[in-house]
Every structure is written in C-alpha cells, then in structure tokens.
C-alpha cells in the first residue's frame, strides 16, 4: 500500500500515519518530495484496511498495490487450471488445452424443444448442453422458466443424448435442488454480486460457470470468484458476456481483451458467450471466431429449433445455415490455436 | 409497438407479420415508405412479445412504445405517493410534501457505536436511522456485518431514541427475520436485479427502500420496483445512489437528472444517497443541496462517531463541522422548495 | 511518482530503476514489501516521464501522484478567480461571488429571431447572450450556421440590447474573426481536445467558455484549460454539459458532482448547461435549481421565440411559462447560496 | 420516421402533426392504439427534420427509421470497397480480399529511429509505414511532434524502404502540407468530430484513415466518414481503436463487434489498432489474432527500436520476440480467413 499525503500535510500528520501503521505491526517508509510526501507500507494488508488511513488528517489518497484476490490468482498458482464437467465416466474438460463448445436453448420450454435443441447442439459439435430452468427476467410479466420441471427435462435429455448439463441457479434456496440435477451451476450476470448465492454455490460440490456482471470490472469479477473459492470450490469457469457501454448497435459490448487479461491474472478457465454479448444472431459466428483466436477456452451459444416461438431471446438463437457455419468454425479454428476439441479429451474412467 | 421492415422485405414478408399479429387478436397498420415499410401494432402488448417478431424474415427492428411497468407508473396513478415508515404511533412520511432526512452508520458495529451515531443523526435532524446488519462486500475477506445481533442492536437503539429503522436485507432467506426487527427494508445496489429477493421483500409487509443498480437504466430500476409491487407491496421508495461511468474523481456519478425523470414516470417517492454516490465526505453537503433543489423527497447519509475506526466506508462518513453544515442545509433549504420537515407530519395516532 | 515492481522483479531490476531515476537528477526511495517492492520518486516529474519507466524489466505499474496541470490548479492559486466578460464599460462577472445567467438561441438564424430571443433572455434576467454562428453538427446535411453573417447579427443585437455576446468558434482559422465580434469565445464539447483550436483561442485576447468533452475526465478537461492558459490567457470559464453514459432517458448525464470537484482542484469559474445535458426542456428548471444549489457560478440556457421552427435543438429551448419559472429560480435561489445576481456587479468604468 | 403521441394527446394534436407533415409534401399514417396513437411518416426525411415535430403539443417521441448516412452506406453500394494507398506504381490495397499490416513508431523522433522502426516493420511483414509528425497530446507539456521536419523524415524513409506513409493531421491548416508528403492522412480519435478538419481532408485528394472517436457511437463515426465523402473523397478506411468504458485494466475497451457491425452497414474497409486500444504490449498479439478472425481488413501497430526512450506511448510498442510473434500471426492467420497478404496484390502499374 502507498499513502499519498496532501501538499499541506504537516510532519505531525506524517508521524501519525507512521504510528498507526506500526501499531498493527507494519512498517512505513516515508519519501518526502518537493510538493508532498508518500509513505510506502509493508506488512499485513488486511490489518492496514482496518486503519481507515484515508480518514486521517493530511492523507490525500491511499493506493492498494497487491491484488485483493488470492485463491483464484495466478500468482501462487502459475499453471492454468482445467475444470471437468459431467458425471463420473463422462467428464468434459474446460481449460488451456482444449476448446469447449457449449450450446442449447436460452430457456427449457418443453421436453420436445429441449431434446431437439440438444440434438442440434450435438450435431454442431457441442459437448455440453446449456438450458435455463430458472430465468432471471427484467420484467415480472415475462416467462420465468419451468423451475423443477425444467430440471427434470434437462436430466432426461442428458440421459438420452449423453450431454452433461449447464444450468443457471438464481436463488440461494434452489442451489441444492439444481445441484442434484445439473452438472455445472451457472451464476448469471445479474447475480455476480449476489454474495449469498456465491457462497451457497461454493458449497454445492459442482463446477460453477460464473458470468461477468454487466458492469463489473475484471477485479470485481475475480473477487466474486474468490467468494466461491473461499467456500472450498475451485472448479470455477469464468464467462465473458459483454459489458454495458454507450454503444447501442449491440446489446452489450463484448470485452474481448478481458480474455487475455484474465488469463494473465488468474488460473481459472475463461469462455465467451457471444449470443448474449451481441443480442444479434448475425454476430455470433464472427464473435466466436474472435473468441477462439484471442485464446478463449470455449464458447456458450444459444440454439433453438424454432426461434420464432422461443419464450426467451429468440432473436439471438442460431439454426440452419448459421449453425452449420458455427459448427465449421468451432471444428477448424481451434486447431490453428493448438487446441483440441474438448470431446477428444473426455474422461471416461 | 412498431415493426420496422428492412428495405429488401417483400410484400409476403409484410403479410406474414400482419397475419401473425392478427393471429393473437391484434391489428396491424402498414405504412409503406419510399425505402421501407413500417407496421404499427395495436392490441395486447404481452401477446405481441410472444410472437418474437424480430425473428421473422424481413423484420429490421421492433420498437416498443409503451412503458413496460404498470403498477409503479404514474400514467394510471397521477398523484405522487407518500410512504409511511415506522411502527403504529410513530410513522414518518416520505413523499411529495416533505423532505425526509435519514442518517446513520454504514454498518452496525456495536451497541455503543450505533447509539452514538443515532444520537448524532437525531441531533442533526434525522427522523429515520439507517444502519447495516448484513453488508454485501466486494471482498469475502471484508467485514460482512453482525447479522441478527446487529438487528437486535438496531431494535434497542430504536427503543431508546425513537427513530424508526432502515436496514438492508441481502438474502431472500433473511427477509422474514429482518422484517421482524426493521421498519423499512433496504434492497442494495448489487441486489436490484436479484428477483427472488425482490419478490420476498414484496411479500414482507414492510416499506422498501430500493436502491438503483450500479448500472441500471431508469427503466430497469422501475421494473425492479414493479417486481415488488406485483407481490402486493406498493410502499416503495426509490434511492438514486450514483451510476458507474468512466469518471474516476468520484466513486460513482450521481445521476441528478434521474430524480425529475423518475418523478415524471412513476408515483413512487425518490430520495438520494450522496455518501455512496461520491464516496467522499467533502461532496456530501453540496450534493445534498443539489438533491433538495432538484426536488428529491429526502436524503440518506452516512454518519459515524469515529470514522477512523469504522469497519465500512469510513472515508465518506460525516461528523463534527461537516455534520453541522449538513444539519443546517436540511433544516433550511427544503423550505425554499415548499417542503416541510418530515418530523412535522409524523403520524402519531 | 511511485513505481510498483512486479513480484518477480530482481534486485537488479530495482537497481536499474534507481539508476535511471538518478541519471536525471531524481532520488528514489525503495520500500521492499513481503511480495514486492515499491519505489517512491522525488524530483522533477517532467524528466521522469521521459524515462518510460513502465517499459523497464520488472516494473508492474507507475502511478502519478501530483496533478499534471499547473496554471489552472488551485494549489498555487488558492483564491477562486472571477472572469469579466464584455466590452470596457460593461463587463459582466463570472465567479465565486455572483450567479451569472446566460441565455439565447442555440443557433443564430435571422436578425429577428436573434433579437427576439435576446429580449426574452434579458427579460428573464440574463446578463449575457449566447447564440451560435458556427455550428458543429453530427450530420453534414444539417444546418451549419450563418457564419460571419451570424456574427454581424450578434454584434448588432448587442448594440441594441446591451448584452455581451458568447459564441462558439469551431475552427482555428476563424478565431480571429470571431474574436473581433464576440465578447467570449466558446469551445464546444466536440472540440475540447482540438489542441490547435485551444492554442489559437489562448492567443485571442478574449475570455473563453470551455465546455467539457462528452467523455472527458475532469483531469483531461483541466488539461485542455491548461493548453489555453499556457498561451497566456487565464480568463477561462469551464462549462459542465453532461457526459455520455448508458442511460437513455436523457441525452447526456449531467455530472453535478463535477462542480464541487472542479472548484476544489482549480481556481477557474464553472457554470452548467442544463439544456444540452438533458436535451429535454422539462428538465431545464430542476437542473438549474440543482446547479445553483450545488454551487455553480452560473448557467447557460437555450431560449427561442418559436422552438417549432428552430434550426437547431428546438426540443430543448424554453419559452413562455417555462421561461418564467426559470426566471424566478435564477432570481431567487442564488440568494440562498449567498450569491449576487451578476448584473449587480457589472463593471461600468 | 415514426411519431409517438403521448397518451393524453387529443385528436386535434394528431391532426396538427398530420397537417404539418403534409405541408412539406409528406404523407402521415395514423394508427390509434388502446393507449396512444402512432403516426408513420412517408416522404423526404430531410424536410421532416425541419418540422421539429418533437416540439409539437402531444408528441411524446420521434423515432428515425432510416440510416442518416448515404454515401458511405452499404445500402446503395452493396459491394465492399477497396482503398489503394501509395504513389502510382506502388499502391497497397486495404479491402475485403486482403489483410493489410501497417506498423511504425507512434511518433517520428529522428531519422535514425524512424528508419530503424521502418525496417523492423518491413521485416515483420508490414506493407505501410505509420508514424506521427504532429501529435495531439493531452498535456501541453508533452512532446507534440517534429512537425514538417517529421514529414520530411517520413518521406526520406519512404524513399529508402519503399513503404508508403500513413501519418496524422491534427489541424485543418496543415492538411495541404501533410498531403504533399504522406500517402494516407490519418484523422485521430480526438478529431473524429472536428468537422472543419474532416472537410479539409475530404478535399485533399489522398486516402484517409479515420479513427473512431473515444466515445463515438458507430453511427456518429459513419457520419464523420460521410463528412469526408461529401467533399468528394470516398477513399476512407475506418479504424476501431477502443472505446471508453468503466474497465480500468485496459486503456480503452476494444469494441471487436464493431468490425462486423460496420461491415454490414458500410462498404468502407475497416482495420483495428490493438496498440492504442489496450495500451499494453502484452495484449497486441492476442488482439491482432482476434481482429483477423473477426474479419478486419488490417491492423495498425506501434513498433519502436528502443521503447525505453520513446517520446510517446513507449509501453505499448513492440520489439524483439513480441514482434516476431506478431509477424507470424499476420503471415498465417489471414489465410485461414481466405485473405491474401496485401503485398501480394500491390498495384505496380
């Protein structure tokens, strides 16, 4: 930590800062400049936080130097992690050696629609099935998902297609139920800072897909992952899904730089959701290409057998020729990046 | 709703849109322009949503015309509402005729700190006490609040000072407990789109203080209020607390225009939180003045007897001369706006 | 300046930084922490910039501590400045003791429209007349202003009404001509970082109204003022006019906090443009009240005798009862803030 | 255009809108809904703008339907354009069939530094040389470029290396001089809305590289291109260089979606500047890969022989192994996208 004194701070003000730092066992190095002094702090950063140094007289600013997250940081865990998703005997990897393609409908609407979407996903090369049984919707009048019935549909579609299931949980009270049916628990963008949910998910014993909050900084996102990790679960995959900006041409702005930035800071895998980032199906293929090329560990995409009748996000769901284009991209481009298709490394033991 | 066709849409494409609209009982008015056609839709908007018109061939865009919220809209409820906070016999108004000053510590830390802060608040003119027993914190390593012990401290401070209590609830599972102790339930900025919590709070039978999400549009914020209202609770007060922008000089950017914008759209009262908006105590007094002058129905401010030792947001808490300045502002400026101090209208029956 | 080393920086890396700092006459104080070292730099900050310390091996980050602007900073000029606008014998103050109301049409369209607008402005209490002869427009097909003819109209309206003229200059090549006719040169939001224009305006010998760039930070805005000041002109008034955010309810988001923030950092006066911030006439009066209450030194507002036919920004121009409301606000509310009407202090010598 | 009436608009209000539209030769189609009426307008859109319909009684909103740009639109020019850069006998293409790699130093500092950087660029595969003689800098105390001396250095380096020159012009008064020396005129992010400069550049008879404004929407950016096109110059290449958001990890947020969005709306070529987008050299290679994969027509990258001593943006300049990595990417990845290296199609006639 670095404490920056204001130009009119007195020697007494400086001495008071030093004294408080030393009172909790830290050391303080004072550098007196022409205009102002700066004080470098060495010691246990948590104890410094409690000092509220910014409230002391003569203090202009306090800069944190180290990263505030630990368990998810790459600093003490330089090798990037692989997370395995699926039941024993069929575990799909998400990590640095593979490219994992996840697809499925935004919402589970019926057994037929779900199995049709799952078959579309599988034939396009997907190795994991996404689908929402609980939907967080901006309007209380919009379709909120089938709930437990949706989970049962997903479980039966897994049985018939062999695809492990990724599904969202929106309420801490549902975590146990969702974890019984799903192979991976998704925490959505609106819940990234729902700390009670994060902690519950951290205890559930299933891998977690943590979407970035609509306006979360990368640091806040990694702190949300830290909440999950702190409860003992390090099987976390991050998902960039666009941030909110002033640009109206796309629903969100895909922050493509976030992928290499996160990979430098954290050992966790990171994938991209081009469907929700853009909100337009014509951008899904080019953004998937960009995601693969930038080094993402996978993508998660909306597909639907009949977008015209979809109860959720129809305009971004792929089918037909668009899906065929996507299938070709995810089959060929990862090789250029020296990545295997996730299906090649499924753990079957 | 208005459907904009793309320039290359065919007559058949247009006919298909019309047919679908009519299939759910709506009417469609086609205006053919030089370059493209537009189609005006008349009928039940909810049924139109399910048509997914944006997925049809030849459709370039679909514009919604009406507001998506109903219960909180001013359209069918032109008179602005007053919300009453407190136990029978001591109910404090928040609404168009008064200016309500809420103050207290960011977090409840101990009985002594809370009662001291409450006395500071009361002597500065506050009529409601704020204080957090459950704290949503970005870091899992930060102080998370005293929980139920904090609620008991707040209840006992209410008993000794007479100030009704406003306190945050962060988890749907805690709503019942918090509602037993508190007079008003606060939903924080990170939980504005936690729909499970909103619904639970809507059922709790206590007034709600709904903070704006860090990057929520005004429309999304009113939709969050609609979630609460839909469960039967219209005793909702909105709280503008700053939005996230690129400007680093303040923690958030106080969207002062949101106050008149919301008052034109909704009948709900709206107050301002200048402490969290700015994150700097030197801005609390000028932003409070601006809030009163723009027409806000109240403010909520952090005060703390010893900011140096505060476990949460010490740098923005007021005391001493700053608090005296604030007291003077909230006593005098509302009169210029033809508003009474909330204490003058307390319902004591 | 503070240099933060990365955790894997070697002693040699640290020594190399120290050596480079000392090579330009600076001193470097090293604080070695548990995880990493930080180095405090003391000396001439300009010489440090040329070292490109961020490019050295082992350097993680470089933090600037001092403000990068000097002439406009309040640090060495603690008393807030007053800028005088108008010809000798009729100079209107903008500064800390007064509240200055500037009004007029967005664009000068004809002699009649301009004189009518000027009379509306004057009778509402304005002491300076705004009006654009050169208009920067997003579309090349939109009305671009009357140019020199517009300047002549403004000059003749000044002669007949006595109101000094504030008008925009958009091209460095026009500065001399505009300065011959106008009393104050406005630099618009799109040109805040047009450094050639800033320098030309700095040489023109007339006061300058510098609008904030649509997405400029406060620091960048003060640096733009520094460009003008560096050419010898300190008669600069800043104008907050809203920043670009994700909120669509208003054209821009008025950053009301910027007023006290700027007043703490700089001695220059600062006013607010509520018309362009909101883009809606119904918000002009409440935002003017907020601006006065937060401590702004004035406002600049669009008025037009017939908004229906305005060639520019008609929807935000006031007339009739709205203008009367505004007149009442600017006459009464500044007194509450202990400010005189600017007309009371006009320099007539 | 669509006019949305407010719920309380009267039949007379509607009739007044219709009458005004018809007064300029347009037709108006009224659709009366349950809550409100909407009016579709057909006819000459420019004439409708002058009606200021938003100022009429009972009008709630006016939505534009068509794109406001024409010359740069893809609507009447479906085939994507190629722009040729360089003197007769050595013209390098930028367009849909090729991938063009532009590299060079941020600023021209000396003949040696420039020729060294040019050789680095050429050996890494660049076919055009970038380098700034006029530098727009946030601080008036920072290096502002060598001016005309810099242009002469660039011209002599072109003579010795054969690389055509891309260089920035920041002032309308310099356009003629810069156009005499350079092969392509760059308009920087701060000048995207400097309309006088755009018009001058539009007359200069040289291709233009138009960077996106830091917070310009895609529509505003295309309108800026329209300004240039309107003066008779359609040899415009757009350059995405990141937009301003709340995320501090990168200097700007590269809006990768803008590339396919622009390609759908406009026939103009579009390239990416990963160096300025990120402000960090470690992100240049991954962002270049993403740019190629998303379908960009080229990239422009900072290289410098000695970043430690660079007078501008040293921390983002590549050299050594990073540059070799980049060279490999730009040589191989475009083939996967079915694009030729620009050098393969140079016009030598």
Short mmCIF file of C-alpha atoms in Angstrom, two decimals, chain B residues 107-254:
data_model
loop_
_atom_site.label_atom_id
_atom_site.label_comp_id
_atom_site.label_asym_id
_atom_site.label_seq_id
_atom_site.Cartn_x
_atom_site.Cartn_y
_atom_site.Cartn_z
CA UNK B 107 -22.57 -0.77 9.39
CA UNK B 108 -23.75 -1.59 12.89
CA UNK B 109 -20.55 -2.43 14.75
CA UNK B 110 -21.51 -2.32 18.43
CA UNK B 111 -24.30 -1.03 20.70
CA UNK B 112 -22.21 1.99 21.70
CA UNK B 113 -21.21 2.98 18.15
CA UNK B 114 -24.80 2.60 17.00
CA UNK B 115 -26.39 4.62 19.74
CA UNK B 116 -23.75 7.34 19.38
CA UNK B 117 -24.35 7.51 15.64
CA UNK B 118 -28.12 7.56 16.19
CA UNK B 119 -27.78 10.50 18.59
CA UNK B 120 -25.59 12.35 16.07
CA UNK B 121 -28.21 11.65 13.41
CA UNK B 122 -31.12 12.77 15.60
CA UNK B 123 -29.44 15.97 16.71
CA UNK B 124 -28.66 16.81 13.07
CA UNK B 125 -32.36 16.48 12.31
CA UNK B 126 -32.71 12.92 11.04
CA UNK B 127 -36.10 11.28 11.52
CA UNK B 128 -35.09 7.77 10.44
CA UNK B 129 -31.99 5.74 11.40
CA UNK B 130 -30.06 3.75 8.83
CA UNK B 131 -27.55 1.05 9.73
CA UNK B 132 -26.46 -2.22 8.16
CA UNK B 133 -26.55 -5.56 9.97
CA UNK B 134 -25.95 -7.52 6.76
CA UNK B 135 -23.31 -5.99 4.48
CA UNK B 136 -22.74 -7.08 0.87
CA UNK B 137 -18.99 -6.63 0.39
CA UNK B 138 -16.91 -6.99 -2.76
CA UNK B 139 -14.26 -8.93 -0.86
CA UNK B 140 -15.05 -12.12 1.06
CA UNK B 141 -12.32 -11.05 3.46
CA UNK B 142 -14.08 -7.78 4.44
CA UNK B 143 -16.41 -7.30 7.41
CA UNK B 144 -19.79 -8.79 6.49
CA UNK B 145 -21.92 -7.31 9.28
CA UNK B 146 -23.10 -8.56 12.67
CA UNK B 147 -26.23 -10.25 11.29
CA UNK B 148 -29.01 -10.92 13.75
CA UNK B 149 -27.02 -9.38 16.61
CA UNK B 150 -26.90 -6.19 14.54
CA UNK B 151 -30.68 -6.27 14.12
CA UNK B 152 -31.12 -6.55 17.88
CA UNK B 153 -28.81 -3.60 18.44
CA UNK B 154 -30.85 -1.56 15.95
CA UNK B 155 -34.10 -2.52 17.68
CA UNK B 156 -32.78 -1.48 21.06
CA UNK B 157 -31.45 1.81 19.65
CA UNK B 158 -34.89 2.46 18.21
CA UNK B 159 -36.36 1.89 21.64
CA UNK B 160 -34.00 4.39 23.25
CA UNK B 161 -34.02 7.08 20.53
CA UNK B 162 -37.46 6.71 18.97
CA UNK B 163 -36.02 6.62 15.44
CA UNK B 164 -37.57 4.02 13.12
CA UNK B 165 -35.00 1.74 11.49
CA UNK B 166 -33.97 1.35 7.82
CA UNK B 167 -31.71 -1.65 7.25
CA UNK B 168 -30.53 -3.73 4.32
CA UNK B 169 -31.51 -7.29 3.55
CA UNK B 170 -29.20 -9.15 1.17
CA UNK B 171 -30.60 -12.66 1.09
CA UNK B 172 -34.16 -13.84 0.44
CA UNK B 173 -33.80 -16.28 3.34
CA UNK B 174 -33.28 -13.43 5.81
CA UNK B 175 -36.26 -11.30 4.79
CA UNK B 176 -38.61 -12.59 7.47
CA UNK B 177 -36.09 -12.07 10.26
CA UNK B 178 -35.10 -8.61 9.10
CA UNK B 179 -38.74 -7.61 8.67
CA UNK B 180 -39.40 -8.55 12.27
CA UNK B 181 -36.85 -6.06 13.53
CA UNK B 182 -36.78 -3.28 10.93
CA UNK B 183 -39.26 -0.61 9.90
CA UNK B 184 -38.05 -0.37 6.32
CA UNK B 185 -36.18 -2.98 4.25
CA UNK B 186 -33.38 -1.71 2.05
CA UNK B 187 -32.51 -3.54 -1.17
CA UNK B 188 -28.97 -2.55 -2.12
CA UNK B 189 -27.49 -1.65 -5.47
CA UNK B 190 -25.94 -5.10 -6.05
CA UNK B 191 -29.31 -6.76 -5.44
CA UNK B 192 -31.53 -4.53 -7.56
CA UNK B 193 -31.90 -7.36 -10.07
CA UNK B 194 -31.99 -10.18 -7.51
CA UNK B 195 -35.55 -11.02 -8.42
CA UNK B 196 -36.04 -13.69 -5.76
CA UNK B 197 -35.15 -11.15 -3.10
CA UNK B 198 -37.43 -8.53 -4.65
CA UNK B 199 -40.38 -10.91 -4.58
CA UNK B 200 -39.70 -11.93 -0.98
CA UNK B 201 -39.43 -8.31 0.06
CA UNK B 202 -42.69 -7.64 -1.80
CA UNK B 203 -44.42 -10.12 0.49
CA UNK B 204 -42.88 -8.93 3.75
CA UNK B 205 -45.42 -6.26 4.68
CA UNK B 206 -42.85 -3.56 5.36
CA UNK B 207 -41.92 -0.49 3.27
CA UNK B 208 -38.95 -0.98 0.96
CA UNK B 209 -36.06 1.31 0.05
CA UNK B 210 -34.92 0.20 -3.42
CA UNK B 211 -31.51 1.45 -4.48
CA UNK B 212 -30.72 1.83 -8.15
CA UNK B 213 -28.40 -0.78 -9.60
CA UNK B 214 -24.90 0.49 -10.27
CA UNK B 215 -25.55 0.40 -13.99
CA UNK B 216 -29.27 0.04 -14.20
CA UNK B 217 -31.22 2.24 -16.56
CA UNK B 218 -34.14 4.09 -15.04
CA UNK B 219 -36.49 1.74 -16.86
CA UNK B 220 -34.81 -1.36 -15.39
CA UNK B 221 -35.00 0.22 -11.95
CA UNK B 222 -38.72 0.84 -12.29
CA UNK B 223 -39.12 -2.76 -13.49
CA UNK B 224 -37.39 -3.92 -10.30
CA UNK B 225 -39.91 -1.85 -8.32
CA UNK B 226 -42.66 -3.48 -10.37
CA UNK B 227 -41.45 -6.90 -9.11
CA UNK B 228 -42.01 -5.75 -5.54
CA UNK B 229 -45.32 -4.09 -6.36
CA UNK B 230 -46.56 -7.16 -8.14
CA UNK B 231 -46.41 -9.08 -4.83
CA UNK B 232 -48.80 -6.59 -3.32
CA UNK B 233 -46.45 -4.05 -1.78
CA UNK B 234 -46.61 -0.52 -3.16
CA UNK B 235 -44.80 1.06 -0.20
CA UNK B 236 -41.62 1.51 -2.21
CA UNK B 237 -39.17 4.40 -2.03
CA UNK B 238 -36.53 4.63 -4.77
CA UNK B 239 -32.99 5.73 -3.95
CA UNK B 240 -30.58 7.19 -6.54
CA UNK B 241 -27.02 6.39 -5.44
CA UNK B 242 -24.87 7.10 -8.47
CA UNK B 243 -24.16 5.14 -11.62
CA UNK B 244 -20.92 3.73 -12.96
CA UNK B 245 -19.17 5.86 -15.58
CA UNK B 246 -15.64 6.46 -16.82
CA UNK B 247 -15.03 9.40 -14.42
CA UNK B 248 -12.63 8.42 -11.63
CA UNK B 249 -12.91 11.56 -9.46
CA UNK B 250 -15.96 10.20 -7.67
CA UNK B 251 -16.79 6.60 -6.77
CA UNK B 252 -19.94 6.82 -8.87
CA UNK B 253 -21.57 9.59 -10.88
CA UNK B 254 -24.69 10.92 -9.14
#
